[in-house]
Amino acid sequence: MTTDAHPGPLRLLVLGAALRAESTNARLASLVAGILTDAGATVDLAAMREFDMPLYDGDLETAHGLPDGALALRDRLEWCDAFVLASPEYNASVPGVVKNAIDWVSRVRPQPFKTKHALLVSASPSLVGGNRGLWALRVPLEHLGTRVYPDMFSLAGAHNGFAEDGQLADAGLQQRLGETVTAFLHLVEADARYVCLQRRWYEFLGDRTEAPVTQRAED
């Protein structure tokens, strides 16, 4: 049995999901990208502003197809073995621009979110660090078949959370972020390199990837 099905470095897309250039989530995305690079991965660091697309409209899709921004994001997702999404929290939920991007890209066939591993992180000035938004973000991604990593990272008080060198000001949080990212990368490596582990990500006992509900969600 082949155990090295994926020669070469793992490929990770790290997407800062805020539009604002000076967003703390952009800084968090950059920090995560550095941790992954230091671990030997090949990293594609991107920002949501690179993927311009209108609000999803079925009539617009019928008339003109998918917008260039959605197709560009599709291409970046297809390139990677896994992705990290650094998303802000808007009103205790998912930012509209993030949900809109997911809705557009989910229209591509084959559907690119299916079976991709994802790590969700957030930064917020709030006391919960955007964690509520990440729980909401899991819903559409998992519905589409994304293997969302159980452990998420939220940086509270993010406006004071970074040191001048770009690391987190709190050494304990910096260590936890590094451990979370490294553990996620190990999981991605196992899935990419060891064929026997592919398609064995079950959320519930008895769940099967060929079951009708799962098939409808992932395809």
Backbone as a ProteinNet text record, in pm:
[ID]
protein_1_A
[PRIMARY]
MTTDAHPGPLRLLVLGAALRAESTNARLASLVAGILTDAGATVDLAAMREFDMPLYDGDLETAHGLPDGALALRDRLEWCDAFVLASPEYNASVPGVVKNAIDWVSRVRPQPFKTKHALLVSASPSLVGGNRGLWALRVPLEHLGTRVYPDMFSLAGAHNGFAEDGQLADAGLQQRLGETVTAFLHLVEADARYVCLQRRWYEFLGDRTEAPVTQRAED
[TERTIARY]
84.5	0	87.6	55.9	132	105.8	213.2	198	244.2	303.9	350.9	283.1	151.5	73.3	86.4	151.4	159.4	303.3	392.2	530.5	537.7	640.1	658.2	586.9	611.3	551	399	334	189.7	158.4	44.4	2.6	-114.4	-96.7	-199.1	-237.5	-367.7	-421	-458.2	-404.5	-440.2	-509.8	-637.9	-721.4	-762.7	-720.2	-769.1	-902.9	-1009.8	-1144.8	-1201.3	-1127.9	-1176.8	-1137	-1218.8	-1185.9	-1090.2	-1096.4	-1014.1	-866.3	-783.2	-641.7	-569.3	-604.2	-535.9	-610.2	-692.1	-768.7	-677.3	-717.1	-641.9	-648.3	-752.2	-760.2	-659.1	-625.2	-518	-385	-364.6	-241.6	-236	-350.3	-354.9	-328.4	-384.5	-360.4	-211.8	-147.8	-5.4	76.7	36.8	106.3	93.8	-27.5	-49	31.7	33.9	111.5	258.5	311.9	450.2	476.3	382.4	397.3	397.8	309.8	302.8	428.8	478.2	599.6	717.5	728.4	836.8	828.4	706.2	686.7	712.5	745.7	781	672.5	556.5	448	469	409.5	403.8	273.9	285	170.2	132	4.2	-55.6	-134.7	-79.6	-146	-230.3	-359.4	-452	-540.9	-603	-696.9	-828.6	-938.1	-1069.8	-1088.2	-1019.4	-1035.1	-983.8	-907	-858.5	-968.5	-1080.2	-1183.4	-1314.5	-1316.2	-1434.3	-1548.6	-1665.6	-1782.8	-1909.3	-2012.4	-2136.7	-2211.7	-2318.9	-2406.1	-2462.8	-2471.7	-2518.3	-2659.6	-2677.6	-2806.2	-2817.3	-2916.6	-2933.5	-2956.2	-3026.5	-3047.4	-2916.2	-2832.2	-2701.1	-2613.5	-2621.7	-2544.6	-2591.6	-2722.4	-2776.6	-2735.5	-2735.8	-2706.5	-2557.5	-2474.4	-2331.9	-2237.6	-2289.1	-2202.3	-2140.5	-2041.2	-1978.1	-1883.1	-1878.5	-1788.8	-1642.8	-1555.3	-1412	-1356.7	-1405.7	-1355.9	-1385.2	-1504.1	-1540.8	-1456.6	-1431.2	-1349.3	-1204.3	-1156.8	-1019.4	-1005.6	-1104.2	-1101.1	-1112.5	-1194.5	-1204.2	-1068	-994.9	-863.8	-767.3	-771.1	-680.4	-716.9	-846.3	-890	-851	-862.2	-827.1	-678.2	-597.2	-452	-409.9	-481.6	-433.9	-479.8	-403.9	-444.4	-541.3	-532.4	-616.8	-613.1	-707.4	-705.6	-731	-680.3	-703	-779.8	-886.9	-971.1	-967.5	-914	-910.9	-1024.4	-1131	-1253.4	-1294.8	-1333.1	-1390	-1530	-1583.7	-1719.8	-1802.1	-1912.3	-2003.1	-2135	-2169.6	-2296.3	-2315.7	-2210.5	-2212.2	-2231.8	-2193.9	-2214.5	-2110.2	-2138.1	-2045.6	-2054.4	-1942.2	-1947.6	-2015.3	-2094.9	-2167.3	-2075.8	-1959.7	-1868.8	-1816.2	-1797.9	-1749.2	-1858	-1977.4	-2088.5	-2118	-2111.2	-2136.5	-2033.1	-1907	-1802.8	-1826	-1863.8	-1892.9	-2008.8	-2113.3	-2230.6	-2195	-2115.4	-2076.1	-1988.8	-1884.8	-1789.8	-1855.7	-1956.1	-2024.9	-2100.5	-2120.4	-2191.2	-2102.2	-1971.3	-1878.6	-1896	-1881.7	-1882.1	-1753	-1676.3	-1703.1	-1684.6	-1758	-1767.6	-1636.4	-1561.3	-1423.8	-1407.8	-1512.4	-1500.3	-1505.1	-1554.7	-1576.3	-1446.9	-1444.8	-1335.8	-1208.3	-1209.6	-1093.9	-1089.1	-968.8	-951.4	-944.3	-1004.1	-1003.3	-979.8	-901.4	-881.2	-938.4	-1021.7	-1085.4	-1021.5	-982.8	-925.6	-990.8	-983.8	-1045.3	-973.3	-987.9	-936.2	-1043.8	-1067.1	-1172.4	-1139.9	-1181.2	-1162.9	-1253.2	-1348.9	-1443.5	-1377.4	-1450.7	-1398.9	-1397.7	-1474.5	-1478.6	-1398.4	-1335.5	-1241.3	-1297.8	-1427.6	-1488.3	-1530.4	-1527.3	-1557.3	-1699.2	-1794.3	-1933.1	-1945	-1869.7	-1870.9	-1813.7	-1711.9	-1652.6	-1749.2	-1825.9	-1925	-2029.4	-2067.8	-2163.6	-2100.7	-1972.3	-1903.4	-1888.1	-1880.6	-1869.3	-1988.5	-2106.9	-2230.4	-2227.7	-2210.1	-2208.8	-2090.3	-1974.5	-1857.9	-1877.2	-1924.2	-1946.1	-2059.3	-2160.4	-2267.7	-2212.7	-2109.9	-2051.4	-1945.5	-1924.4	-1832.4	-1692.9	-1669.4	-1538.6	-1514.1	-1393.5	-1356.5	-1300.5	-1388.3	-1347.1	-1282	-1160.8	-1084.9	-1160	-1173.3	-1253.7	-1203.9	-1072.3	-1018.2	-1007	-1059.9	-1051.5	-971.9	-920.3	-842.7	-905.8	-932.5	-990.6	-903.5	-867.4	-786.2	-874.9	-897.7	-977.2	-889.8	-954	-879.6	-773.4	-809.5	-709.8	-644.2	-711.3	-652.1	-526.7	-511.8	-391	-317.6	-353.1	-306.8	-177.1	-123.6	-3.7	115.1	230.8	355.7	409.3	511	565.2	622.1	667.6	725.2	621	492.1	385.6	341.4	415.2	374.3	265.3	202.6	103.5	173.2	113.4	173.2	175.5	78.3	69.9	144.6	253.3	335.5	257.2	166.7	86.2	-5.9	-67.2	-153.9	-73.4	46	132.1	165.6	194.1	223.2	101.4	-15.3	-136.6	-166.9	-149.7	-172.7	-77.3	50	146.7	112.8	69.8	33.1	-90.3	-187.5	-309.6	-278.7	-201	-165.8	-83.4	10.7	94.6	13	-78.4	-163	-251.9	-304	-384.8	-301.8	-180.3	-93.3	-61.8	-44.1	-18.9	-138.4	-259.7	-378.7	-385.5	-358.4	-359.4	-254.5	-137.7	-31.6	-75.3	-138.1	-183.7	-283.7	-374.9	-477.7	-419.6	-320.5	-263.6	-165.6	-93.3	15.2	-22.2	-123.1	-156.4	-294.3	-292.6	-415.4	-519.7	-476.2	-571.3	-658	-619.4	-697.3	-795.6	-790.3	-876.5	-1024	-1109	-1253.5	-1293.6	-1231.3	-1266.7	-1298.4	-1356.5	-1387.1	-1537	-1576.9	-1718.4	-1755.2	-1858.6	-1904.6	-1990.8	-2062.5	-2153.6	-2136.3	-2158.5	-2153.3	-2254.6	-2210	-2298.4	-2305.1	-2243.3	-2242.8	-2158.5	-2203.3	-2129.6	-2122.2	-2007	-1993.5	-2086.1	-2132.3	-2222.4	-2370.5	-2398	-2536.4	-2605.6	-2737.1	-2807.9	-2791.1	-2803.8	-2794.1	-2654.3	-2551.8	-2413.7	-2383.4	-2434.5	-2412.1	-2469.9	-2588.2	-2653.4	-2575.4	-2519.9	-2447.5	-2312	-2244.2	-2107	-2097.1	-2192.4	-2181.5	-2232.8
-119.9	0	124.3	218	341.4	426	473.2	557.1	699.5	727.1	861.7	908.5	928.4	963.8	1110.8	1187.4	1332.4	1377.7	1356.6	1401.7	1554	1605.4	1749.6	1812.3	1942.9	2012.7	2018.7	2020.2	2041.1	2183	2200.4	2331.2	2384.4	2502.3	2562.4	2700	2721.9	2855.2	2918.6	3037.5	3112.6	3238.7	3250.2	3359	3452.2	3576.4	3680	3728.7	3704	3721.1	3861.9	3952.2	4089.5	4171.2	4268.7	4356.3	4468.6	4509.9	4622.4	4583.6	4665.1	4632.1	4616.3	4696.7	4692.5	4606.2	4516.8	4430	4344	4324.1	4232.5	4089.4	4057.1	3923.9	3906.5	4015.3	4008.9	3982.8	4045.1	4023.2	3880.8	3831	3693.2	3594.2	3620.5	3534.4	3532.1	3648	3656.1	3578.2	3586.8	3513.7	3363.3	3316.6	3173.9	3128.7	3211.8	3177.6	3158.2	3241.8	3227.8	3099.1	3062.2	2937.8	2818	2819.7	2710.2	2703.9	2819.4	2823.1	2768.3	2807.3	2758	2606.6	2552.4	2407.7	2332.3	2405.1	2340	2336.4	2397.7	2398	2508	2489.5	2594	2670.7	2801.2	2881.2	2983.7	2991	3094.3	3185.9	3302.9	3399.8	3493.6	3498.2	3576.1	3663.1	3761.8	3850.9	3851.1	3864.5	3857.4	3963.7	4077.4	4183.4	4141.8	4034.3	3984.4	3915.6	3882.8	3801.7	3880.1	3980.1	4065.8	3990.5	3996.7	3932	4000.8	4009.4	4073.5	3984.2	4038.9	3955.3	3842.5	3724	3610.8	3635.5	3610.8	3629.7	3519.1	3431	3321.3	3366.6	3477.4	3529.2	3576.6	3639.5	3685.4	3566.8	3460.6	3340.8	3279.4	3274.4	3217.4	3298.8	3429.4	3516.8	3525.3	3526.2	3554.3	3448	3348.4	3249.5	3301.5	3231.6	3271.7	3390	3484	3598.3	3557.3	3640.1	3608.2	3588.6	3667.2	3653.8	3517.2	3465.2	3332.6	3223.8	3238.6	3140.2	3145.6	3266.5	3278.8	3211.8	3231.2	3165.5	3015.5	2970.7	2826.6	2770.4	2843	2794.7	2782.6	2879.9	2877.7	2762.4	2734.4	2622.5	2488.2	2477.5	2351.5	2323.9	2429.3	2412.8	2357	2391.9	2363.7	2227.2	2175.6	2055.6	2089.2	2210.7	2255.2	2407	2466.2	2611.3	2656.6	2776.5	2842.8	2969.9	2993.4	3110.6	3196.1	3317.5	3412.4	3511.5	3491.8	3566.2	3653.2	3777.4	3860.2	3813.3	3870.1	3841.6	3968.2	3959.8	4073.2	4038.8	4111.6	4090.7	3944.6	3889.1	3752.5	3646.4	3678.8	3581.3	3600.1	3540.6	3540.3	3671.9	3734.7	3853.7	3821.4	3914	3890.5	3859.2	3924.6	3902.4	3759.5	3700.8	3562.8	3465.5	3483.1	3394.2	3406	3527	3546.4	3472.9	3478.8	3407.9	3257.1	3205.8	3062.9	3025.6	3108.4	3078.7	3073.8	3170.2	3171.5	3050.7	3027.8	2921.1	2783.7	2770.7	2641.6	2603.7	2697.8	2670.1	2602.2	2599	2533.9	2382.6	2315.5	2169.9	2122	2031.4	1974.3	2077.3	2058.2	2155.2	2155.9	2269.3	2268.2	2263.1	2287.8	2279.4	2135.1	2045.9	1907.6	1840.2	1784	1707	1787.2	1920	2001.2	2016.3	2007.3	2036.1	2187.8	2237.3	2380.6	2406.7	2509.2	2558.3	2699.7	2726.9	2857.4	2933.5	3057	3144.2	3281.1	3357.1	3490.1	3582.1	3711.7	3815.2	3921.4	3964.1	4062.4	4142.6	4269.3	4345.5	4298	4212.1	4165.6	4069.5	4037.1	3946.3	3800.7	3768.9	3630.4	3612.4	3717.7	3705.1	3661.1	3680.2	3639.1	3493.7	3426.9	3283.8	3251.8	3339.8	3314	3312.8	3399.5	3401.7	3274.5	3217.5	3094.3	2976.7	2972	2865	2875.4	2998.1	3016	2980.4	3009.3	2982.1	2832.7	2754.6	2609.6	2552.2	2611.8	2552.4	2538.9	2647.3	2629.5	2547.5	2561.1	2485.4	2335.5	2296.8	2154.6	2099.8	2181.1	2138.5	2104.2	2177.1	2154.5	2044.2	1982	1870.1	1904.8	2029.1	2067.3	1999.8	1951.6	1886.6	1993.5	2061.9	2173.5	2119.1	2163	2116	2149.7	2053.7	2078.9	2195.2	2210.8	2317.7	2445.5	2555.3	2684.5	2779.5	2886.5	2982.9	3120.3	3183.4	3317.6	3408.4	3523.1	3620.7	3733.7	3738.4	3846.3	3970.6	4086.6	4210.3	4228.7	4197.1	4190.3	4324.4	4436.2	4567.7	4588.9	4512.9	4518	4383.8	4297.3	4159.2	4127.3	4223.6	4194.7	4276.3	4212.2	4281.5	4345.9	4427.3	4498.7	4405.2	4286.8	4192.9	4107	4132.6	4057.5	3934.1	3896.1	3784.1	3831	3736.3	3773.7	3827.1	3928.8	3991.4	3896.3	3808.4	3710.8	3584.1	3552.5	3437	3306.4	3297.9	3176.9	3156.8	3265	3255.6	3224.6	3282	3251.8	3103.2	3046.5	2903.5	2821	2860	2784.5	2791.5	2909.1	2921	2830.1	2831.8	2746.2	2599.1	2558	2418	2379.7	2471.3	2443.2	2429.3	2521.9	2519	2394.1	2360.9	2243.1	2114.4	2102.9	1983.4	1971.8	2083.8	2084	2037.6	2088	2050.6	1901.7	1844.1	1700.8	1620.2	1667.8	1599.2	1605.8	1723.3	1738.2	1646.9	1640	1554.7	1408.2	1364.4	1225.4	1196.3	1289.3	1268.3	1273.3	1361.5	1377.7	1266.4	1216.3	1123.4	976.5	949.5	810.4	778	704.4	677.9	607.7	523.6	445.4	533	659.1	746.5	834.5	830.5	916.9	878	980.1	962.3	882.8	914.3	848.5	953.4	1066.1	1176	1172	1113.8	1097.8	1184.9	1263.9	1349.7	1272.3	1169.5	1094.7	945.8	865.1	721	678.6	598.3	551.1	641.4	759.1	848.1	786.2	801	748.9	858.1	869.8	974.6	951.9	826.1	801.6	810.4	845.1	854.9	969.8	959.7	1061.9	1203.1	1225.2	1360	1416.5	1335.1	1377.9	1402.6	1314.2	1329.4	1461.1	1495.3	1620.4	1741.6	1731.4	1844.2	1864.7	1756.6	1768.1	1789.1	1742.2	1750.9	1882.3
0	0	0	-86.6	-93.9	29.2	92.5	210.7	185.9	69.6	38.2	-88.8	-81.1	-198.1	-233.6	-151	-170.5	-149.1	-249.2	-234.2	-232.4	-166.9	-161.7	-44.2	-20.2	93.8	84.2	198	200.4	155.7	91.5	38.2	119.8	177.1	261.8	209.4	192.4	165.1	298.5	324.9	445.4	400.2	434.8	385	497.4	488.4	578.6	527	602.2	549.4	565.3	628.8	642.8	519.9	483	371.6	412.6	535.7	582	582.7	520	502.3	635.1	735.6	864.2	966.3	919.8	1008.5	1094.4	1219.6	1306	1253.5	1177.4	1119.1	1006.8	937.4	838.3	908.8	1024	1100.3	1154.1	1198.4	1247.8	1134.4	1017	901.2	866.6	870	840.3	943.3	1068.9	1175.1	1154.8	1123.7	1098.1	976.8	873.1	752.5	787.4	876.2	917.3	993.7	1080.4	1156	1060.9	963.1	866.5	780.8	739.6	658.7	736.9	863.1	947.9	966.5	956.4	971.6	841.2	733.9	609.1	503.8	530.5	433.1	329.4	213.3	111.8	132.6	153.1	195.1	89.1	62.4	-23.1	68.5	98.7	186.1	101.1	129.5	47.5	135.2	73	141.1	65	136.8	75	-33.3	-20.5	-119.4	-256.9	-263.9	-392.5	-473.2	-408.9	-473.4	-479.4	-562.5	-573.2	-641	-580.8	-640.8	-589.1	-670.9	-627.6	-529.2	-471.7	-390.4	-475.3	-415.3	-493.8	-545.5	-675.2	-742.6	-846.8	-831.5	-925	-1067.5	-1085.3	-1220.7	-1281.5	-1199.2	-1246.3	-1285.2	-1206.5	-1239.5	-1369.9	-1389.9	-1513.6	-1635.7	-1620.8	-1733.5	-1765	-1661	-1682.7	-1627.6	-1558.7	-1497.6	-1369.4	-1319.2	-1194.2	-1217.4	-1123.2	-1137.6	-1127.4	-1182.3	-1184.1	-1043.5	-947.3	-810.6	-752.2	-779.1	-729.6	-795.9	-924.9	-995.8	-949.3	-918.4	-867.7	-731.8	-644.7	-514.4	-531.1	-624.2	-654.2	-691.6	-776.5	-820.1	-701.8	-612	-496.9	-402.3	-389.5	-306.7	-367.4	-498.4	-563.2	-553.9	-545.8	-536.5	-401.4	-296.7	-161.4	-110.2	-12.9	59.3	171.5	222.9	333.6	336.4	411	420.4	563.3	592.3	719.9	690.9	764.4	744.9	871	858.3	969.6	948.7	1022.1	996.1	1113.7	1086.8	1193.7	1229.3	1334.8	1378.7	1364.2	1291.9	1277.8	1345.9	1448.9	1518.7	1558.7	1616.7	1669.1	1561.1	1436.2	1329.3	1219.3	1104.3	990.9	914.9	879.1	794.4	661.3	611.7	487.2	371	364.1	251.2	251.1	370.3	379	335.4	387.1	349	200.5	145.7	3.3	-81.4	-39.6	-113.2	-109.4	6.8	18	-73.4	-75.4	-157.5	-306.1	-352.7	-493.9	-527.3	-449.2	-481.1	-471.2	-385.7	-372.4	-499.5	-590.4	-714.9	-818.9	-795.6	-887.7	-880.4	-993.5	-996.3	-1061.7	-1000.9	-868.1	-757.5	-651.5	-542.8	-462.1	-460.2	-409	-257.8	-180.9	-35.5	14.4	-69.6	-29.5	12.5	133.3	193.4	219	199.1	235.1	387.8	442.4	584.4	603.6	712	738.6	886.4	913.1	1048.7	1054.6	1154.5	1169.1	1284.4	1258.5	1361.2	1349.7	1456.8	1454.5	1551.2	1526.4	1615.5	1628.8	1751.4	1775.2	1901.1	1906.6	2030.2	2143.4	2113.4	2214.6	2312.1	2418.1	2519.9	2474.3	2369.9	2321.6	2193.4	2146	2036.5	1903.3	1881.2	1755.6	1752.5	1866.2	1871.3	1825.2	1856.8	1814.9	1662.7	1598	1452.3	1392.2	1457.5	1406.7	1417.9	1527.1	1539.2	1428.7	1395.3	1285.6	1151.3	1135.5	1009.7	983.8	1089.7	1072.3	996.3	1014.7	961.7	809.4	732.4	586.5	537	601.7	556.6	578.6	695.3	721.5	635.6	608	518.2	379.8	337.4	205.5	205.6	320.3	325.8	372	415.4	466.3	600.8	621.9	747.6	841.3	909.7	994.8	1121.4	1148	1262.8	1391.4	1483.2	1604.1	1689.9	1700.9	1784.2	1701.8	1754.2	1687.6	1777.1	1716.2	1794.5	1782.1	1897.4	1899.5	1984.7	1929.2	2000.5	2050.3	2181	2240.9	2261.4	2268.7	2287.8	2181.5	2056.8	1949.8	1919.2	1950.6	1924.1	2007.9	2116.6	2199.1	2199.6	2106.3	2113.9	2043.2	1965.4	1886.4	1935	1937.2	1967.8	1839.7	1853.2	1738.2	1632.4	1672.9	1576.8	1507	1533.1	1468.4	1543.3	1646.6	1730.2	1826.6	1893	1992.9	2117.7	2177.3	2295.2	2414.4	2422.9	2531.6	2489.6	2559.3	2522.5	2531.2	2627.9	2641.5	2522.6	2475.9	2358.2	2233.2	2222.8	2108.8	2105.5	2221.5	2228	2189.7	2240.1	2206.8	2057.9	1997.1	1853.6	1777.1	1816.2	1749	1761.5	1878.5	1900	1818.8	1811.8	1735.2	1587.1	1532.5	1390.8	1358.7	1445.4	1422.3	1426.6	1521.9	1529.8	1406.6	1360.6	1238.1	1119.1	1108.8	997.5	1000.4	1119.2	1130.1	1078.5	1109.1	1059.4	907.2	851.1	705.7	642.4	703.8	651.5	650.8	758.2	764	653.1	629.1	527.6	386.7	366.1	232.7	196.9	295.6	266.1	284.1	365	395.1	340.2	230	155.7	241.3	332.5	412.3	500.3	524.6	611.3	533.9	400.8	323	339.8	340.7	349.8	473.2	586.3	711.5	818	776.1	868.1	895.4	1006.1	1036.8	1155.7	1138.7	1246.6	1346.9	1299.4	1385.5	1359.7	1461.8	1443.8	1337.7	1245.9	1140.5	1019.9	1026.3	910.5	799.3	674.7	560.5	454.7	388	288.1	168	147.8	34.9	74.4	201.7	244.8	171.2	144.8	64.9	116.1	247.2	298.5	278.1	309.5	290.8	143.3	58.6	-86.3	-134.5	-88	-130.4	-81.3	38.7	94.7	26.9	-6.4	-53.6	-203.1	-282.8	-428.3	-484
[MASK]
+++++++++++++++++++++++++++++++++++++++++++++++++++++++++++++++++++++++++++++++++++++++++++++++++++++++++++++++++++++++++++++++++++++++++++++++++++++++++++++++++++++++++++++++++++++++++++++++++++++++++++++++++++++++++++

